[in-house]
mmCIF file of C-alpha atoms in Angstrom:
data_model
loop_
_atom_site.group_PDB
_atom_site.id
_atom_site.type_symbol
_atom_site.label_atom_id
_atom_site.label_comp_id
_atom_site.label_asym_id
_atom_site.label_seq_id
_atom_site.Cartn_x
_atom_site.Cartn_y
_atom_site.Cartn_z
ATOM 1 C CA MET R 85 199.156 -7.952 266.409
ATOM 2 C CA GLU R 86 196.879 -6.947 263.547
ATOM 3 C CA LEU R 87 197.290 -3.412 262.229
ATOM 4 C CA PRO R 88 194.367 -0.947 262.467
ATOM 5 C CA GLU R 89 192.434 -0.640 259.188
ATOM 6 C CA THR R 90 193.899 2.787 258.334
ATOM 7 C CA ASN R 91 197.454 1.531 258.850
ATOM 8 C CA ARG R 92 196.760 -1.578 256.793
ATOM 9 C CA MET R 93 195.535 0.554 253.914
ATOM 10 C CA GLU R 94 198.656 2.752 254.047
ATOM 11 C CA THR R 95 200.865 -0.341 254.212
ATOM 12 C CA VAL R 96 199.340 -2.014 251.159
ATOM 13 C CA ILE R 97 198.223 0.992 249.081
ATOM 14 C CA ASN R 98 200.226 3.970 247.842
ATOM 15 C CA CYS R 99 198.084 7.006 247.008
ATOM 16 C CA PHE R 100 199.987 10.199 246.169
ATOM 17 C CA LYS R 101 196.866 12.323 245.740
ATOM 18 C CA LYS R 102 193.778 11.575 247.793
ATOM 19 C CA SER R 103 190.587 12.578 245.983
ATOM 20 C CA PRO R 104 187.597 11.746 248.202
ATOM 21 C CA ASP R 105 185.204 13.345 245.711
ATOM 22 C CA ALA R 106 186.526 11.343 242.745
ATOM 23 C CA VAL R 107 183.843 9.575 240.715
ATOM 24 C CA ALA R 108 185.995 6.447 240.275
ATOM 25 C CA ARG R 109 189.205 4.756 241.409
ATOM 26 C CA LEU R 110 191.972 3.155 239.359
ATOM 27 C CA ILE R 111 193.785 0.324 241.172
ATOM 28 C CA CYS R 112 197.260 -0.371 239.709
ATOM 29 C CA PHE R 113 199.326 -3.539 240.167
ATOM 30 C CA PRO R 114 203.154 -3.551 239.734
ATOM 31 C CA TRP R 115 205.208 -5.530 237.244
ATOM 32 C CA ALA R 116 207.485 -8.328 238.511
ATOM 33 C CA GLY R 117 210.016 -6.969 240.975
ATOM 34 C CA GLY R 118 208.399 -3.546 240.795
ATOM 35 C CA GLY R 119 207.062 -1.164 243.380
ATOM 36 C CA SER R 120 204.126 1.180 243.635
ATOM 37 C CA ILE R 121 205.687 4.617 243.137
ATOM 38 C CA HIS R 122 205.576 4.715 239.330
ATOM 39 C CA TYR R 123 201.826 4.101 239.194
ATOM 40 C CA ALA R 124 201.077 6.186 242.289
ATOM 41 C CA ARG R 125 202.470 9.175 240.370
ATOM 42 C CA TRP R 126 199.611 8.813 237.895
ATOM 43 C CA GLY R 127 197.395 10.278 240.602
ATOM 44 C CA LYS R 128 199.110 13.630 240.095
ATOM 45 C CA VAL R 129 198.622 13.502 236.332
ATOM 46 C CA LEU R 130 194.996 12.403 236.082
ATOM 47 C CA ASN R 131 192.313 14.935 236.968
ATOM 48 C CA SER R 132 190.495 14.818 240.292
ATOM 49 C CA SER R 133 187.672 12.667 238.898
ATOM 50 C CA THR R 134 189.925 9.592 239.248
ATOM 51 C CA GLU R 135 191.724 8.578 242.421
ATOM 52 C CA VAL R 136 194.736 6.307 241.839
ATOM 53 C CA PHE R 137 195.670 3.505 244.235
ATOM 54 C CA ALA R 138 198.953 1.652 243.598
ATOM 55 C CA VAL R 139 199.444 -1.732 245.275
ATOM 56 C CA LYS R 140 202.562 -2.219 247.440
ATOM 57 C CA LEU R 141 203.640 -5.839 247.794
ATOM 58 C CA PRO R 142 205.780 -7.228 250.647
ATOM 59 C CA GLY R 143 209.570 -7.273 250.329
ATOM 60 C CA ARG R 144 209.986 -3.855 248.700
ATOM 61 C CA GLU R 145 209.666 -0.124 249.404
ATOM 62 C CA SER R 146 208.343 0.450 252.934
ATOM 63 C CA ARG R 147 207.686 -3.306 253.269
ATOM 64 C CA THR R 148 211.277 -4.507 252.792
ATOM 65 C CA LYS R 149 211.319 -6.336 256.131
ATOM 66 C CA GLU R 150 208.256 -8.401 255.250
ATOM 67 C CA PRO R 151 208.710 -11.781 253.522
ATOM 68 C CA PHE R 152 207.700 -12.074 249.885
ATOM 69 C CA PHE R 153 204.385 -13.713 249.128
ATOM 70 C CA GLN R 154 204.709 -17.297 247.934
ATOM 71 C CA ASN R 155 201.512 -17.671 245.925
ATOM 72 C CA MET R 156 198.762 -15.729 244.185
ATOM 73 C CA GLN R 157 196.193 -16.463 246.879
ATOM 74 C CA GLN R 158 198.198 -14.478 249.432
ATOM 75 C CA ILE R 159 198.204 -11.444 247.130
ATOM 76 C CA VAL R 160 194.491 -11.755 246.411
ATOM 77 C CA ASP R 161 193.594 -12.167 250.098
ATOM 78 C CA GLU R 162 195.599 -9.146 251.177
ATOM 79 C CA VAL R 163 194.436 -6.795 248.422
ATOM 80 C CA ILE R 164 190.776 -7.722 248.801
ATOM 81 C CA GLY R 165 191.011 -7.719 252.603
ATOM 82 C CA VAL R 166 192.207 -4.125 252.533
ATOM 83 C CA LEU R 167 190.258 -2.738 249.560
ATOM 84 C CA LEU R 168 186.866 -4.445 249.727
ATOM 85 C CA PRO R 169 185.142 -1.715 251.806
ATOM 86 C CA VAL R 170 186.338 1.109 249.533
ATOM 87 C CA LEU R 171 185.632 -0.834 246.338
ATOM 88 C CA LYS R 172 181.979 -0.899 247.363
ATOM 89 C CA GLU R 173 181.893 2.891 247.619
ATOM 90 C CA LYS R 174 182.186 3.857 243.953
ATOM 91 C CA PRO R 175 183.085 2.470 240.489
ATOM 92 C CA PHE R 176 186.628 1.184 240.118
ATOM 93 C CA ALA R 177 188.924 -0.040 237.359
ATOM 94 C CA LEU R 178 192.029 -2.253 237.483
ATOM 95 C CA PHE R 179 195.301 -1.926 235.626
ATOM 96 C CA GLY R 180 198.194 -4.384 235.534
ATOM 97 C CA HIS R 181 201.233 -4.862 233.328
ATOM 98 C CA SER R 182 203.156 -8.151 232.998
ATOM 99 C CA PHE R 183 203.099 -9.731 236.485
ATOM 100 C CA GLY R 184 200.535 -7.086 237.396
ATOM 101 C CA ALA R 185 198.239 -8.350 234.630
ATOM 102 C CA PHE R 186 198.021 -11.696 236.430
ATOM 103 C CA THR R 187 197.600 -10.241 239.917
ATOM 104 C CA SER R 188 194.963 -7.737 238.838
ATOM 105 C CA PHE R 189 193.012 -10.408 236.975
ATOM 106 C CA ALA R 190 193.238 -12.813 239.945
ATOM 107 C CA VAL R 191 191.824 -10.077 242.169
ATOM 108 C CA ALA R 192 189.039 -9.317 239.674
ATOM 109 C CA ASP R 193 188.166 -13.006 239.451
ATOM 110 C CA ALA R 194 187.988 -13.385 243.245
ATOM 111 C CA LEU R 195 185.911 -10.222 243.617
ATOM 112 C CA LYS R 196 183.387 -11.584 241.117
ATOM 113 C CA ARG R 197 183.259 -15.119 242.527
ATOM 114 C CA LEU R 198 183.219 -14.268 246.231
ATOM 115 C CA HIS R 199 181.633 -10.828 246.430
ATOM 116 C CA ASN R 200 179.733 -10.392 243.135
ATOM 117 C CA LEU R 201 181.702 -7.190 242.635
ATOM 118 C CA GLU R 202 183.231 -6.195 239.296
ATOM 119 C CA PRO R 203 185.462 -3.460 237.896
ATOM 120 C CA VAL R 204 183.829 -1.248 235.301
ATOM 121 C CA HIS R 205 187.021 -1.554 233.273
ATOM 122 C CA ILE R 206 190.137 -3.689 233.415
ATOM 123 C CA PHE R 207 193.377 -2.928 231.559
ATOM 124 C CA LEU R 208 195.869 -5.779 231.090
ATOM 125 C CA SER R 209 199.096 -5.681 229.090
ATOM 126 C CA GLY R 210 202.314 -7.570 228.482
ATOM 127 C CA ALA R 211 201.196 -11.055 229.518
ATOM 128 C CA SER R 212 200.069 -14.364 228.062
ATOM 129 C CA ALA R 213 196.718 -15.899 229.008
ATOM 130 C CA PRO R 214 196.560 -17.247 232.591
ATOM 131 C CA TYR R 215 195.448 -20.660 231.311
ATOM 132 C CA SER R 216 197.978 -20.834 228.439
ATOM 133 C CA GLU R 217 199.521 -24.307 228.166
ATOM 134 C CA THR R 218 202.727 -22.799 226.797
ATOM 135 C CA ARG R 219 203.065 -20.570 229.853
ATOM 136 C CA ILE R 220 202.146 -23.307 232.340
ATOM 137 C CA LYS R 221 204.622 -25.799 230.812
ATOM 138 C CA ALA R 222 207.467 -23.281 230.511
ATOM 139 C CA PRO R 223 210.613 -23.912 232.616
ATOM 140 C CA LYS R 224 210.478 -22.526 236.151
ATOM 141 C CA ARG R 225 213.037 -19.722 235.860
ATOM 142 C CA SER R 226 212.547 -18.680 239.479
ATOM 143 C CA ASP R 227 214.273 -21.921 240.548
ATOM 144 C CA LEU R 228 217.521 -20.912 238.831
ATOM 145 C CA SER R 229 220.575 -19.774 240.762
ATOM 146 C CA ASP R 230 221.043 -16.005 240.839
ATOM 147 C CA GLU R 231 223.880 -16.323 238.300
ATOM 148 C CA ASP R 232 221.837 -18.380 235.829
ATOM 149 C CA PHE R 233 218.769 -16.258 236.434
ATOM 150 C CA LEU R 234 220.748 -13.131 235.598
ATOM 151 C CA LYS R 235 222.020 -14.731 232.378
ATOM 152 C CA TRP R 236 218.454 -15.589 231.396
ATOM 153 C CA LEU R 237 217.302 -12.069 232.252
ATOM 154 C CA ILE R 238 219.991 -10.563 230.029
ATOM 155 C CA SER R 239 219.112 -12.946 227.197
ATOM 156 C CA ILE R 240 215.433 -11.931 227.054
ATOM 157 C CA GLY R 241 216.150 -8.179 227.172
ATOM 158 C CA GLY R 242 213.793 -5.521 228.458
ATOM 159 C CA THR R 243 215.736 -4.744 231.642
ATOM 160 C CA PRO R 244 217.877 -1.562 231.646
ATOM 161 C CA PRO R 245 221.580 -2.550 231.227
ATOM 162 C CA GLU R 246 222.655 -0.027 233.866
ATOM 163 C CA LEU R 247 220.446 -1.835 236.391
ATOM 164 C CA LEU R 248 221.902 -5.240 235.540
ATOM 165 C CA ALA R 249 225.442 -3.855 235.794
ATOM 166 C CA ASN R 250 224.943 -2.463 239.308
ATOM 167 C CA PRO R 251 225.614 -5.114 242.002
ATOM 168 C CA GLU R 252 223.937 -3.075 244.755
ATOM 169 C CA VAL R 253 220.774 -2.573 242.744
ATOM 170 C CA LEU R 254 220.731 -6.229 241.724
ATOM 171 C CA LYS R 255 220.993 -7.239 245.365
ATOM 172 C CA LEU R 256 217.664 -5.491 245.973
ATOM 173 C CA PHE R 257 216.021 -6.175 242.627
ATOM 174 C CA LEU R 258 216.687 -9.885 241.986
ATOM 175 C CA PRO R 259 215.002 -11.343 245.111
ATOM 176 C CA ALA R 260 211.766 -9.432 244.441
ATOM 177 C CA LEU R 261 211.815 -10.356 240.758
ATOM 178 C CA LYS R 262 212.395 -14.050 241.464
ATOM 179 C CA ALA R 263 209.705 -14.072 244.157
ATOM 180 C CA ASP R 264 207.122 -12.543 241.818
ATOM 181 C CA LEU R 265 208.121 -14.903 239.028
ATOM 182 C CA HIS R 266 207.671 -17.844 241.411
ATOM 183 C CA VAL R 267 204.109 -16.667 242.094
ATOM 184 C CA VAL R 268 203.152 -16.311 238.437
ATOM 185 C CA GLU R 269 204.894 -19.534 237.368
ATOM 186 C CA ASN R 270 202.704 -21.447 239.808
ATOM 187 C CA TYR R 271 199.466 -19.650 238.963
ATOM 188 C CA SER R 272 196.938 -21.049 236.519
ATOM 189 C CA LEU R 273 193.307 -20.374 235.790
ATOM 190 C CA GLU R 274 190.591 -22.316 234.037
ATOM 191 C CA LYS R 275 189.172 -20.782 230.877
ATOM 192 C CA HIS R 276 185.670 -20.564 232.364
ATOM 193 C CA HIS R 277 186.952 -17.999 234.866
ATOM 194 C CA ILE R 278 187.657 -15.720 231.898
ATOM 195 C CA ARG R 279 184.221 -16.322 230.440
ATOM 196 C CA ARG R 280 182.438 -15.237 233.608
ATOM 197 C CA PHE R 281 183.157 -11.633 232.551
ATOM 198 C CA HIS R 282 182.056 -12.008 228.929
ATOM 199 C CA ARG R 283 178.409 -11.058 229.293
ATOM 200 C CA GLN R 284 176.724 -8.256 227.402
ATOM 201 C CA ASP R 285 175.454 -6.638 230.585
ATOM 202 C CA VAL R 286 178.964 -6.253 232.011
ATOM 203 C CA ARG R 287 181.026 -3.227 231.021
ATOM 204 C CA TRP R 288 184.348 -5.037 230.974
ATOM 205 C CA ILE R 289 186.982 -4.261 228.351
ATOM 206 C CA SER R 290 190.593 -5.369 228.105
ATOM 207 C CA PHE R 291 193.395 -3.753 226.132
ATOM 208 C CA LEU R 292 195.738 -6.665 225.571
ATOM 209 C CA PRO R 293 198.678 -7.729 223.452
ATOM 210 C CA GLU R 294 197.802 -9.887 220.481
ATOM 211 C CA GLY R 295 197.276 -13.481 221.547
ATOM 212 C CA PHE R 296 196.488 -12.811 225.214
ATOM 213 C CA TRP R 297 193.334 -14.900 225.118
ATOM 214 C CA GLU R 298 194.710 -17.644 222.836
#
């Protein structure tokens, strides 16, 4: 049975501070294996002119009993299905780091192609270009056994050692991380999708690591 619209919004979106009179919304997408709480907290830091929505993906937080998404299209369909009515209400911006950079851009691309709707600003960080040959041809790490995946994770750094040393935390963290990595490893985008935003009449700016668009 399909959930009522209000319940669907609460299932997919975490908003710590509702600001109905806000002039704009910031939609935040989690990093691989991550949840929504960190970004939802931004809503308590920013002033009331910006309402912060943080995306909750299946398989974590209050959605632990739901199966992980298998591809980018599932993420795009769910996020747009829930947010489209509110995105038409007022200006909005997108933010995504690492895995979230890909998911937020995929959502922005679909909004433009299918609904002629664009963010006034998009912030992307910690990711290579979606169409990068190096990224597309890289080994599929999500296919590794948990043991080999953990070794690879340790070798690249960036994950807190105390997390990697805790078996109980790993039991919860690894499946979500591998599921998100599977999605991004099988996602690619043609360069012309990027160019659709590069028009002088579109207020679209990205803060990116060096080489993102190479």
